[in-house]
Short mmCIF file of C-alpha atoms in Angstrom, two decimals:
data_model
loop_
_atom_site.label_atom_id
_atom_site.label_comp_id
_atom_site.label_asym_id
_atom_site.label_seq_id
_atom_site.Cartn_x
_atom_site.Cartn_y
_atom_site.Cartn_z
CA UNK A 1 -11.87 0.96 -12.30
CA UNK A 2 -12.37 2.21 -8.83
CA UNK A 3 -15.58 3.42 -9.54
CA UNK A 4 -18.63 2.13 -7.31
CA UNK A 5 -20.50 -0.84 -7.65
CA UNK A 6 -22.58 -1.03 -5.28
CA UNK A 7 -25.61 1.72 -4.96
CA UNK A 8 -25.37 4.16 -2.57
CA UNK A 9 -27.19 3.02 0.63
CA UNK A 10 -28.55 4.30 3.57
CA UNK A 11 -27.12 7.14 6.04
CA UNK A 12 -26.96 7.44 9.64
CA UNK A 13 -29.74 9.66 9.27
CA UNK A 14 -32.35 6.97 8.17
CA UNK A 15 -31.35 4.83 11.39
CA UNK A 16 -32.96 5.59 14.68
CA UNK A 17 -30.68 5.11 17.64
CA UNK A 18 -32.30 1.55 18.28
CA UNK A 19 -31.36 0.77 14.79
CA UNK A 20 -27.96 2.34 15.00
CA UNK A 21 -26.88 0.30 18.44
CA UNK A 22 -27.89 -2.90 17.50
CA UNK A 23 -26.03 -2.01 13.55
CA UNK A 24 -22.61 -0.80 15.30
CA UNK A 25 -22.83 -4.37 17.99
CA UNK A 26 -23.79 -6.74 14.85
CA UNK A 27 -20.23 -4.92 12.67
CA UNK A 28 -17.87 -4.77 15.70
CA UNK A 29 -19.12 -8.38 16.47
CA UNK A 30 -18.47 -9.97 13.05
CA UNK A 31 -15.27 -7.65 13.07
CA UNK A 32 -13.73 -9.10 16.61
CA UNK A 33 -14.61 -12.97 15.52
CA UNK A 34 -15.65 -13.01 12.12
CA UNK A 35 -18.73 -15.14 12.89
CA UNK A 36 -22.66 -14.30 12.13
CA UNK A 37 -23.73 -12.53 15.04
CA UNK A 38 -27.49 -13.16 16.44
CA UNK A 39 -29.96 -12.10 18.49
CA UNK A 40 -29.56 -13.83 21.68
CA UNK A 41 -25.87 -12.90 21.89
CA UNK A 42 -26.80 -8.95 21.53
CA UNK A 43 -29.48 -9.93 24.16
CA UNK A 44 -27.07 -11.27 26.53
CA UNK A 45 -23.88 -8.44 25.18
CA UNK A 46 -26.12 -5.43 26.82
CA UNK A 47 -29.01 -4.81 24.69
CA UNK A 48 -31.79 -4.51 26.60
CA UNK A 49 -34.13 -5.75 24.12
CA UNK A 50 -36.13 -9.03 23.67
CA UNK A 51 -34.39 -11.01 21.19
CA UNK A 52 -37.65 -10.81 19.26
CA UNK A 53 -37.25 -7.08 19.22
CA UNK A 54 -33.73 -7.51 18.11
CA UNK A 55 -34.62 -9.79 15.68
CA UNK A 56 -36.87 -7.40 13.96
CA UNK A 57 -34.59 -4.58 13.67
CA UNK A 58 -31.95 -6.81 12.41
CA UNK A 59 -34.29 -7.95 9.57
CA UNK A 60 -35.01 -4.54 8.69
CA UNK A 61 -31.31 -3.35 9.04
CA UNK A 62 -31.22 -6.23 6.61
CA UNK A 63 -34.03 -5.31 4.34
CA UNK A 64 -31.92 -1.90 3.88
CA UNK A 65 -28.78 -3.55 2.50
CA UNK A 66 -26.85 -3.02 5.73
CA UNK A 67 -26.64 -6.70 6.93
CA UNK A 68 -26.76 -10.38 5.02
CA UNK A 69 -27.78 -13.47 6.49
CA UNK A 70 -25.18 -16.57 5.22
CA UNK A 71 -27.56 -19.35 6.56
CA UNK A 72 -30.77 -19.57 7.03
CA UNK A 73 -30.69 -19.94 10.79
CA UNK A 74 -27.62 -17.68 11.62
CA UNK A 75 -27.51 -14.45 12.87
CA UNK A 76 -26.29 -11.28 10.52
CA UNK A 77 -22.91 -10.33 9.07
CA UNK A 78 -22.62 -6.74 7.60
CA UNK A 79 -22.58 -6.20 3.92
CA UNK A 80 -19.99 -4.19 2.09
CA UNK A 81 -22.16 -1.27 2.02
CA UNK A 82 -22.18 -2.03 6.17
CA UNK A 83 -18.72 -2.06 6.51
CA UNK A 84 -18.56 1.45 4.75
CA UNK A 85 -21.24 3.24 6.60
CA UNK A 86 -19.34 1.82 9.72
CA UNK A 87 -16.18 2.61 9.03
CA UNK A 88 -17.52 6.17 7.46
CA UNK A 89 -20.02 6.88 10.35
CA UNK A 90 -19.45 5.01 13.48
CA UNK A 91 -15.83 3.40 14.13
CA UNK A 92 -13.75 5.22 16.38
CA UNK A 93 -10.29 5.14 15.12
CA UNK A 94 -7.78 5.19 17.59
CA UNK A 95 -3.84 5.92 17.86
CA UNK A 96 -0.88 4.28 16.97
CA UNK A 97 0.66 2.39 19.96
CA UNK A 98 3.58 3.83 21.26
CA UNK A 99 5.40 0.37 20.72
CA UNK A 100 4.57 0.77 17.42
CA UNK A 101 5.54 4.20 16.81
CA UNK A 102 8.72 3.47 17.66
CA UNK A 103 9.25 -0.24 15.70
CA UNK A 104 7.88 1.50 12.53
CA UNK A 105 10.62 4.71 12.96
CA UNK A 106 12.99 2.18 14.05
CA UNK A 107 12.55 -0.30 11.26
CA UNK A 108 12.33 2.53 8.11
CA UNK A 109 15.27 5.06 9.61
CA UNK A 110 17.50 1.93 9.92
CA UNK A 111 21.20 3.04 9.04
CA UNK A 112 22.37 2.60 5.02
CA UNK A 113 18.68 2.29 4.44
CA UNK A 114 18.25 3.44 0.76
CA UNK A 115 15.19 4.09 -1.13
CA UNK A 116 13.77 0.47 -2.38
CA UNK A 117 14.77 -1.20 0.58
CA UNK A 118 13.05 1.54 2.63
CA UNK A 119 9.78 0.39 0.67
CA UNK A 120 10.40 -3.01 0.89
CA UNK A 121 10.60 -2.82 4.27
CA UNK A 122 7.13 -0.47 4.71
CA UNK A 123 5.33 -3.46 3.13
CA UNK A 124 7.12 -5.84 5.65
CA UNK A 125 5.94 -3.62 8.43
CA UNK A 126 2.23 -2.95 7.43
CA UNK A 127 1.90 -7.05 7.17
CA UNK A 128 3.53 -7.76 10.27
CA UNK A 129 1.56 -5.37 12.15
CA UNK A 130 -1.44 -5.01 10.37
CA UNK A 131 -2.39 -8.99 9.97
CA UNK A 132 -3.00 -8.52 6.43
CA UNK A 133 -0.71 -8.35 3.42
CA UNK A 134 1.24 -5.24 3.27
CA UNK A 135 1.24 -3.21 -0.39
CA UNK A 136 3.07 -0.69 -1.94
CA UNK A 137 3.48 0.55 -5.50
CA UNK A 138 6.54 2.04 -6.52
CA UNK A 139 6.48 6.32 -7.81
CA UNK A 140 5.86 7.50 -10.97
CA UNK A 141 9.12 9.18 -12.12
CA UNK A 142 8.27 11.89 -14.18
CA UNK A 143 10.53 14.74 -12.55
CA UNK A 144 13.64 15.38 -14.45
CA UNK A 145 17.19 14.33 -13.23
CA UNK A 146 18.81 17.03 -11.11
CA UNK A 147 22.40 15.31 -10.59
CA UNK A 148 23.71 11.74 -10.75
CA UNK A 149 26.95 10.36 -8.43
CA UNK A 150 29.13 7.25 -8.23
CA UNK A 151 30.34 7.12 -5.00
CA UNK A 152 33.37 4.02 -3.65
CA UNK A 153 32.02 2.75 -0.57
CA UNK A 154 34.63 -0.28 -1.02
CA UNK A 155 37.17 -1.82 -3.82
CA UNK A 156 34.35 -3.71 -5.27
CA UNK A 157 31.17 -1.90 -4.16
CA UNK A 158 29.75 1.97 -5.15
CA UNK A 159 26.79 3.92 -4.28
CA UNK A 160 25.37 4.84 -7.13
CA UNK A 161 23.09 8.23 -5.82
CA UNK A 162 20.27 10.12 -8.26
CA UNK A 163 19.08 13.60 -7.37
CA UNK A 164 15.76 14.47 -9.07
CA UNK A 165 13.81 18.10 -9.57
CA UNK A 166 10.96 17.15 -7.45
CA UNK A 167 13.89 16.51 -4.50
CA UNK A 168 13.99 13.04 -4.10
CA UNK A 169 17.48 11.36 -3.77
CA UNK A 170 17.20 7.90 -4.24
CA UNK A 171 20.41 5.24 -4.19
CA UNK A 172 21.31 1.92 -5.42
CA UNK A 173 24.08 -0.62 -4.01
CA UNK A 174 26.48 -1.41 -6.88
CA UNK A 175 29.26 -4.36 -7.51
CA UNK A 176 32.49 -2.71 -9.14
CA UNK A 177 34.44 -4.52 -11.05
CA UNK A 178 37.90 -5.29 -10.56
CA UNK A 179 40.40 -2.08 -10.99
CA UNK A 180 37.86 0.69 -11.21
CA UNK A 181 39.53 3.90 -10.03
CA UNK A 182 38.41 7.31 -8.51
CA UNK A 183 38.67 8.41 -12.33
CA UNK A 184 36.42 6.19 -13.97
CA UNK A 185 33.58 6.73 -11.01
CA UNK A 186 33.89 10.90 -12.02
CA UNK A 187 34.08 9.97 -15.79
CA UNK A 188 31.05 7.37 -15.34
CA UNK A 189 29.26 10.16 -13.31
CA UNK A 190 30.25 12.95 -15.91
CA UNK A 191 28.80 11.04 -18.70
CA UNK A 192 25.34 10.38 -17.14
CA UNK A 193 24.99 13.88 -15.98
CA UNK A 194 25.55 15.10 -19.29
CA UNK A 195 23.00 13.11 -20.95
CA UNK A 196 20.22 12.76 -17.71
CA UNK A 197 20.38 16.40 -16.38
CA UNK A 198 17.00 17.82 -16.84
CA UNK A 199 15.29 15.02 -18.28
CA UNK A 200 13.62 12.47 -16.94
CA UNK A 201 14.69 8.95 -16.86
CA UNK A 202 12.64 7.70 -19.33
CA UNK A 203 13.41 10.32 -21.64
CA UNK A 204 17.26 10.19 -21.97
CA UNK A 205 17.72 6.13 -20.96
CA UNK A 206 16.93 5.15 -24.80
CA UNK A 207 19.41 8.07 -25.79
CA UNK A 208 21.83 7.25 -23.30
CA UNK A 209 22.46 3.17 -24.40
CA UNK A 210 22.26 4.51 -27.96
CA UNK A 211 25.13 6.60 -27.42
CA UNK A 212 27.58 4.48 -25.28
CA UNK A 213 28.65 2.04 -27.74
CA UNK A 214 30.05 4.99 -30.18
CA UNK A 215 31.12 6.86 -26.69
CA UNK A 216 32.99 3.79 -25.62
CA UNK A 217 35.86 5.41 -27.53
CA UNK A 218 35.99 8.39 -25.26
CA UNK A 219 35.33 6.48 -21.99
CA UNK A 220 37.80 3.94 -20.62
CA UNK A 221 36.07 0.74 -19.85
CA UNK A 222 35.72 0.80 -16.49
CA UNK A 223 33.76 4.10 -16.82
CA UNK A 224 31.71 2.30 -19.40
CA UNK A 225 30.73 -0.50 -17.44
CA UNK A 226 29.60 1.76 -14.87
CA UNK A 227 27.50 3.73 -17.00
CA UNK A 228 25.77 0.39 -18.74
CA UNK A 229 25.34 -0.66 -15.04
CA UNK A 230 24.05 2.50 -13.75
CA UNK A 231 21.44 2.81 -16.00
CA UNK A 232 20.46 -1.36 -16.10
CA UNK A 233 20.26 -0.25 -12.00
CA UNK A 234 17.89 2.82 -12.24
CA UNK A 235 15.53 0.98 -14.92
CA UNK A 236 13.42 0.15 -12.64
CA UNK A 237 12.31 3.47 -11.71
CA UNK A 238 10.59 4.43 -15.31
CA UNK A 239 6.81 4.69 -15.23
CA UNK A 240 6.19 1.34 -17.50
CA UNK A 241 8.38 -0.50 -15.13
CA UNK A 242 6.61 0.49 -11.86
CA UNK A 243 7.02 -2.18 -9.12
CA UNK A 244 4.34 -3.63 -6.80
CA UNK A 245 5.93 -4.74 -4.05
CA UNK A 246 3.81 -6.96 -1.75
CA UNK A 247 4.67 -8.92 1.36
CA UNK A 248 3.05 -11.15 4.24
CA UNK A 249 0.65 -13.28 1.59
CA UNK A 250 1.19 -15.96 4.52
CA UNK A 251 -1.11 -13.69 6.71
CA UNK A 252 -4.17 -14.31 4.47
CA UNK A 253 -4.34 -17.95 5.07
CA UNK A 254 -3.19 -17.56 9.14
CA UNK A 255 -6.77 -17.18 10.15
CA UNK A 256 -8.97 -19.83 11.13
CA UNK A 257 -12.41 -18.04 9.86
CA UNK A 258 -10.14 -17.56 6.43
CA UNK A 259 -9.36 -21.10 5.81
CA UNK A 260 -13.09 -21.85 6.00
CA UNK A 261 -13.41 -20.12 2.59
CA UNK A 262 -10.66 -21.53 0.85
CA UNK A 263 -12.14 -20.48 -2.46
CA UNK A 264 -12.41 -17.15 -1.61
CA UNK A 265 -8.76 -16.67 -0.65
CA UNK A 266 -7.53 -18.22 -3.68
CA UNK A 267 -9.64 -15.45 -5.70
CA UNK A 268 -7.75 -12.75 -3.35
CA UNK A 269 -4.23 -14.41 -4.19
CA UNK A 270 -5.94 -14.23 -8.03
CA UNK A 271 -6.29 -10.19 -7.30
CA UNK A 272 -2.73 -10.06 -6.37
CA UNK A 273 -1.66 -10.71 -9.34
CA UNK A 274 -3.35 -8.38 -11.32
CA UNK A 275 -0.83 -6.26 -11.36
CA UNK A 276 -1.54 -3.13 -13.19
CA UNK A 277 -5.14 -3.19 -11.93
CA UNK A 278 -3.45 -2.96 -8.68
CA UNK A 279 -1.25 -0.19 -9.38
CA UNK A 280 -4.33 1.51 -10.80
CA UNK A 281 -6.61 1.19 -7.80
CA UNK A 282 -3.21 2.42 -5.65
CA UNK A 283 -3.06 5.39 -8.06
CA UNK A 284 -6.44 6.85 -7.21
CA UNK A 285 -4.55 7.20 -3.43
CA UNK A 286 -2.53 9.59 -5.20
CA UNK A 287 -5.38 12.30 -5.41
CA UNK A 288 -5.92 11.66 -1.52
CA UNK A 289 -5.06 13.77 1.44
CA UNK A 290 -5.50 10.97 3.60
CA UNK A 291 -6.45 7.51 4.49
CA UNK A 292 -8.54 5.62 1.55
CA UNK A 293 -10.24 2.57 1.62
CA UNK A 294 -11.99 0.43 -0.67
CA UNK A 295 -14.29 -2.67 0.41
CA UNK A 296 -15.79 -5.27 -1.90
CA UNK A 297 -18.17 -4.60 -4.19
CA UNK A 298 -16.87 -1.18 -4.47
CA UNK A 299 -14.44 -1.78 -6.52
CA UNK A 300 -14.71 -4.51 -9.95
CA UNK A 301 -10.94 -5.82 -8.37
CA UNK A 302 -12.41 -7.17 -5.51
CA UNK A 303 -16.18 -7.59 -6.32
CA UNK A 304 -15.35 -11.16 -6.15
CA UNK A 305 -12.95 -11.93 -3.66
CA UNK A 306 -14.64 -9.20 -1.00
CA UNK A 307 -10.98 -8.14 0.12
CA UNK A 308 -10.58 -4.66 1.65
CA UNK A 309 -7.84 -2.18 0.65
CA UNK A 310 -6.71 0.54 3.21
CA UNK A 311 -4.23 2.56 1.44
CA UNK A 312 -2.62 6.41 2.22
CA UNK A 313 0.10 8.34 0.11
CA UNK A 314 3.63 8.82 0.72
CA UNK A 315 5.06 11.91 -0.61
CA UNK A 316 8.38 14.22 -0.89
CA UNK A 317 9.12 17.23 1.67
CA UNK A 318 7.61 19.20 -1.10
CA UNK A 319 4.39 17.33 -0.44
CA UNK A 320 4.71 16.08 -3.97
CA UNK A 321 2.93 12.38 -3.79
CA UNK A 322 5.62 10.11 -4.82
CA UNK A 323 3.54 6.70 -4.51
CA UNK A 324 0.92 4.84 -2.26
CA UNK A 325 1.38 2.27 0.92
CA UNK A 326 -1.29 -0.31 2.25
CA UNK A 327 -2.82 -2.96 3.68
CA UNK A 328 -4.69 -5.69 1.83
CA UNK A 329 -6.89 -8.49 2.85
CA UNK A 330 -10.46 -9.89 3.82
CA UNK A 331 -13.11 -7.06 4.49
CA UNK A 332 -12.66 -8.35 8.24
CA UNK A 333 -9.84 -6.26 8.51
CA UNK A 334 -9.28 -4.34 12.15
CA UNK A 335 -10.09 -0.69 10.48
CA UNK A 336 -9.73 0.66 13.69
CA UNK A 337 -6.29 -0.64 14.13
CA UNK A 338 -4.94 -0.35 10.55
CA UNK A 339 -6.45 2.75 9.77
CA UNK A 340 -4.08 4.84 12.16
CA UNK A 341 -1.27 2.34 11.22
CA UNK A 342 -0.85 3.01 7.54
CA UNK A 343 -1.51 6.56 8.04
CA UNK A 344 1.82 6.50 10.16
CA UNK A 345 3.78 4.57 8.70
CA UNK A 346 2.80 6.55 5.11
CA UNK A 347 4.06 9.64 7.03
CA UNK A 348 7.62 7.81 8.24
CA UNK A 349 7.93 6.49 4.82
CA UNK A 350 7.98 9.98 3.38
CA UNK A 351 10.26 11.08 6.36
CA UNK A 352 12.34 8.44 6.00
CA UNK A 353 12.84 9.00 1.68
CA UNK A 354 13.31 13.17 1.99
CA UNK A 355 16.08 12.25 4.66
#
């Protein structure tokens, strides 16, 4: 699915530095206002050229694949092969703001953060910050079940904590029903041990509802309860039930240049939900050591809409790749900006869920 559509096109090499200036004012241009950009404006920007001169580079830049003319009389956009030899060959990324260092560490290492609202709140942050809409796709969970807990944090509220092979601890907020005592949390906790330890969650969940009706003898019903709600809780985490999580869809329409393509935006709201193509595309971040981004054409997802996907792993202190966290939105994203930005927060995320 994420295979290329487009061709490869030209390198830097095949661009002589004329050709290369004018290419790099014509992206950042269209980048900064998201209008064509045309001769007489690089003419008057700094290039000392004739806008004639410009002009013909331009049209060869364009005969190359590198830049598209919308109207007849405007000036150039880049094409999706553009963007990538830009963003490949001549954007300088910078860093992450310091403000923003700190409202990303802030915002994920919040106190009683567990693990989905930790991820629900990545997404929040990468849309906030990032102007588009913020992604992420929930982790495969194919490492076995090291230990499971019921903890009382109240009379009617426990902390339900899973310990898995690969390291990860992740925890879920659960109501208690009325009379539960420290007994039926360590017979509840017993009883899923027993059944999850060393398998994974998809394995022994079947097994596990099978079992509690005729082990409802054994158990008292509080303990029962707990278990059926336990495992109803951690359901979620089993590979055919992987979640997409995406927030800040209101950015996507926010800009002005956006709502002249009304039809175009619609198509990108279409992509959204296409779920499992999503999670697919997300996926191939997995194999990544890095940063990834698709644009366009590149991908069949987005060969219509032209959105851009800039997307980087987050993993477990064993540097076991748990998932993937991004940004979505029109190919006139700020790479420069959200580049460094998902990268970060991608690393605080995996801080922030090996804590």
């Amino acid at each position: 699915m994420t295979s290329p559509l487009l061709s490869p096109g030209p390198s830097l090499a095949e661009l002589d530095e004329r050709a290369r200036e004018i290419f790099r004012r014509v992206v950042e241009g269209y980048l900064e206002t998201g209008e064509p950009v045309g001769s007489r404006t690089l003419s008057k920007g700094g290039v000392h050229l004739s806008p004639a001169s410009i002009r013909n580079t331009m049209q060869d830049l364009t005969q190359l694949g590198l830049l598209g003319a919308p109207h007849v009389s405007a000036g150039r956009v880049p094409t999706h092969a553009g963007l990538r030899l830009f963003v490949d060959g001549l954007m300088e990324v910078g860093d992450v703001a310091e403000d923003d260092r700190k409202a990303i560490e802030a915002r994920l290492s919040a106190k009683g953060r567990n693990f989905e609202e930790a991820l629900n709140e990545a997404s929040a942050i990468l849309s906030g910050l990032a102007g588009g809409a913020g992604i992420v796709v929930t982790p495969v969970r194919d490492a076995g079940v090291k230990h499971v807990e019921f903890v009382a944090l109240s009379a009617d509220q426990a902390l339900a904590v899973m310990v898995f092979e690969d390291g990860v601890v992740e925890n879920r907020i659960m109501r208690l029903a009325a009379g539960v005592t420290p007994s039926s949390l360590q017979e509840a906790s017993n009883f899923m041990n027993a059944r999850l330890r060393g398998h994974t969650l998809s394995e022994a969940g079947a097994e596990i509802r099978s079992e509690l009706d005729a082990a409802r003898r054994q158990l008292n019903q509080a303990a029962a309860r707990l278990v059926e709600d336990g495992m109803a809780a951690w359901s979620g985490g089993e590979g055919g039930d992987r979640a997409l999580i995406v927030r800040g869809r209101a950015n996507l329409l926010a800009d002005r240049d956006t709502l002249d393509d009304l039809e175009r935006v619609r198509m990108l709201f279409d992509d959204l939900e296409q779920k499992e193509q999503l999670i697919g595309l997300l996926d191939d971040v997995r194999e990544a050591q890095g940063v990834r981004i698709f644009i366009g054409a590149e991908t069949r997802l987005f060969s219509l809409s032209g959105s851009a996907v800039i997307a980087a792993p987050y993993m477990t202190g064993r540097q076991k790749v748990l998932g993937a966290i991004g940004v979505i939105g029109p190919a006139r994203l700020n790479y420069a900006r959200v580049i460094p930005l998902v990268d970060y927060t991608a690393r605080v995320l995996s801080q922030v869920t090996n804590a």
